[in-house]
CSV table of C-alpha atoms in Angstrom, one decimal:
chain,number,residue,atom,x,y,z
A,23,LEU,CA,-8.1,12.4,-5.8
A,24,LYS,CA,-4.6,13.3,-4.6
A,25,SER,CA,-5.8,16.4,-2.7
A,26,PHE,CA,-8.8,14.6,-1.4
A,27,SER,CA,-6.8,11.7,0.0
A,28,LYS,CA,-4.8,14.0,2.2
A,29,LEU,CA,-7.9,14.7,4.2
A,30,PHE,CA,-7.7,11.2,5.8
A,31,SER,CA,-5.0,9.8,8.0
A,32,ASP,CA,-4.4,6.1,8.0
A,33,ASN,CA,-5.3,5.7,11.7
A,34,ILE,CA,-8.6,7.6,11.6
A,35,THR,CA,-9.8,5.7,8.6
A,36,ILE,CA,-8.7,2.3,10.0
A,37,ASP,CA,-10.4,3.0,13.3
A,38,ASN,CA,-13.8,3.7,11.8
A,39,VAL,CA,-14.2,1.0,9.2
A,40,PRO,CA,-16.4,-2.1,9.9
A,41,ARG,CA,-15.0,-5.6,10.1
A,42,SER,CA,-16.0,-6.5,6.6
A,43,TYR,CA,-13.9,-3.6,5.2
A,44,LEU,CA,-11.0,-4.5,7.5
A,45,VAL,CA,-11.0,-8.1,6.2
A,46,ALA,CA,-11.2,-7.0,2.6
A,47,ILE,CA,-8.2,-4.6,3.0
A,48,CYS,CA,-6.2,-7.2,4.9
A,49,GLN,CA,-6.9,-9.7,2.1
A,50,LEU,CA,-5.8,-7.2,-0.5
A,51,LEU,CA,-2.5,-6.7,1.3
A,52,SER,CA,-2.0,-10.4,2.1
A,53,ILE,CA,-2.5,-9.9,5.9
A,54,PRO,CA,-4.1,-12.9,7.8
A,55,THR,CA,-7.7,-12.1,8.5
A,56,TRP,CA,-8.3,-14.2,11.6
A,57,GLY,CA,-8.7,-12.6,15.0
A,58,PRO,CA,-10.6,-9.7,16.5
A,59,ASP,CA,-11.0,-6.3,14.9
A,60,GLY,CA,-8.3,-4.8,17.1
A,61,ALA,CA,-5.8,-7.4,15.9
A,62,LEU,CA,-6.7,-6.7,12.2
A,63,ARG,CA,-6.3,-3.0,12.8
A,64,TYR,CA,-2.9,-3.5,14.5
A,65,ALA,CA,-1.7,-5.8,11.7
A,66,LEU,CA,-2.9,-3.3,9.1
A,67,ARG,CA,-1.2,-0.4,10.7
A,68,GLY,CA,2.0,-2.4,10.9
A,69,LYS,CA,1.8,-3.2,7.2
A,70,LEU,CA,1.1,0.4,6.3
A,71,ARG,CA,4.1,1.5,8.3
A,72,GLU,CA,6.3,-1.1,6.6
A,73,LEU,CA,5.0,0.0,3.1
A,74,LYS,CA,5.6,3.7,3.9
A,75,LYS,CA,9.2,3.0,4.9
A,76,ASP,CA,9.6,1.0,1.6
A,77,ASP,CA,8.0,3.8,-0.3
A,78,LEU,CA,10.5,6.3,1.1
A,79,VAL,CA,13.4,4.0,0.1
A,80,ILE,CA,12.0,3.6,-3.4
A,81,ARG,CA,11.5,7.3,-3.8
A,82,LEU,CA,15.0,8.0,-2.6
A,83,GLU,CA,16.7,5.3,-4.9
A,84,GLY,CA,14.3,5.8,-7.8
A,85,LEU,CA,12.0,3.5,-9.7
A,86,ASP,CA,14.6,2.8,-12.4
A,87,THR,CA,16.9,1.0,-9.9
A,88,LEU,CA,14.3,-1.7,-9.2
A,89,THR,CA,14.6,-5.0,-11.0
A,90,PRO,CA,11.5,-6.5,-12.8
A,91,GLN,CA,11.1,-8.9,-9.9
A,92,GLU,CA,11.3,-6.1,-7.3
A,93,LEU,CA,8.7,-4.1,-9.3
A,94,GLN,CA,6.4,-7.0,-9.3
A,95,THR,CA,6.8,-7.6,-5.6
A,96,ALA,CA,6.4,-3.9,-4.7
A,97,ASN,CA,3.2,-3.7,-6.8
A,98,ALA,CA,1.8,-6.9,-5.3
A,99,ASP,CA,2.6,-5.8,-1.7
A,100,ARG,CA,0.5,-2.8,-2.3
A,101,GLY,CA,-2.4,-4.8,-3.6
A,102,MET,CA,-2.0,-3.9,-7.3
A,103,ARG,CA,-1.9,-6.3,-10.3
A,104,ALA,CA,1.7,-7.5,-10.9
A,105,VAL,CA,1.8,-10.8,-12.6
A,106,GLY,CA,1.8,-10.6,-16.4
A,107,VAL,CA,1.9,-6.8,-16.3
A,108,PRO,CA,4.4,-5.1,-18.6
A,109,ILE,CA,7.4,-3.4,-16.8
A,110,PRO,CA,6.3,0.2,-17.9
A,111,ARG,CA,2.9,-0.4,-16.5
A,112,LEU,CA,4.4,-1.7,-13.2
A,113,LYS,CA,6.5,1.5,-13.0
A,114,LEU,CA,3.5,3.7,-13.7
A,115,GLN,CA,1.4,2.0,-11.1
A,116,LEU,CA,4.1,2.2,-8.5
A,117,ASP,CA,4.8,5.9,-9.4
A,118,GLN,CA,1.1,6.7,-9.0
A,119,TRP,CA,1.1,5.0,-5.6
A,120,LEU,CA,4.2,6.9,-4.4
A,121,LYS,CA,2.6,10.2,-5.5
A,122,LEU,CA,-0.6,9.5,-3.7
A,123,ARG,CA,1.1,8.1,-0.6
A,124,LEU,CA,4.0,10.5,-0.2
A,125,ASP,CA,3.2,13.8,-1.9
């Protein structure tokens, strides 16, 4: 999955998905879903840039420096389950995300 995911850049994929997919992705990432397709793509690109910056900071500082609340927030921001999830699982999810996103 990791090597396969590198074949796609964010922009190419976002530019080619139908509206129903855009809406679903926006809902997953807590982005408002009203407006034309171009506005959804713009908001999604902005969110992905924001997450990538955050990912780089987390990678630099390390997962162990995050508080439980920060771990929950980071997982939820990326569309992953966070409420009621044990701390080790939150760290594992976020670590997997970072590996897929940054490596």
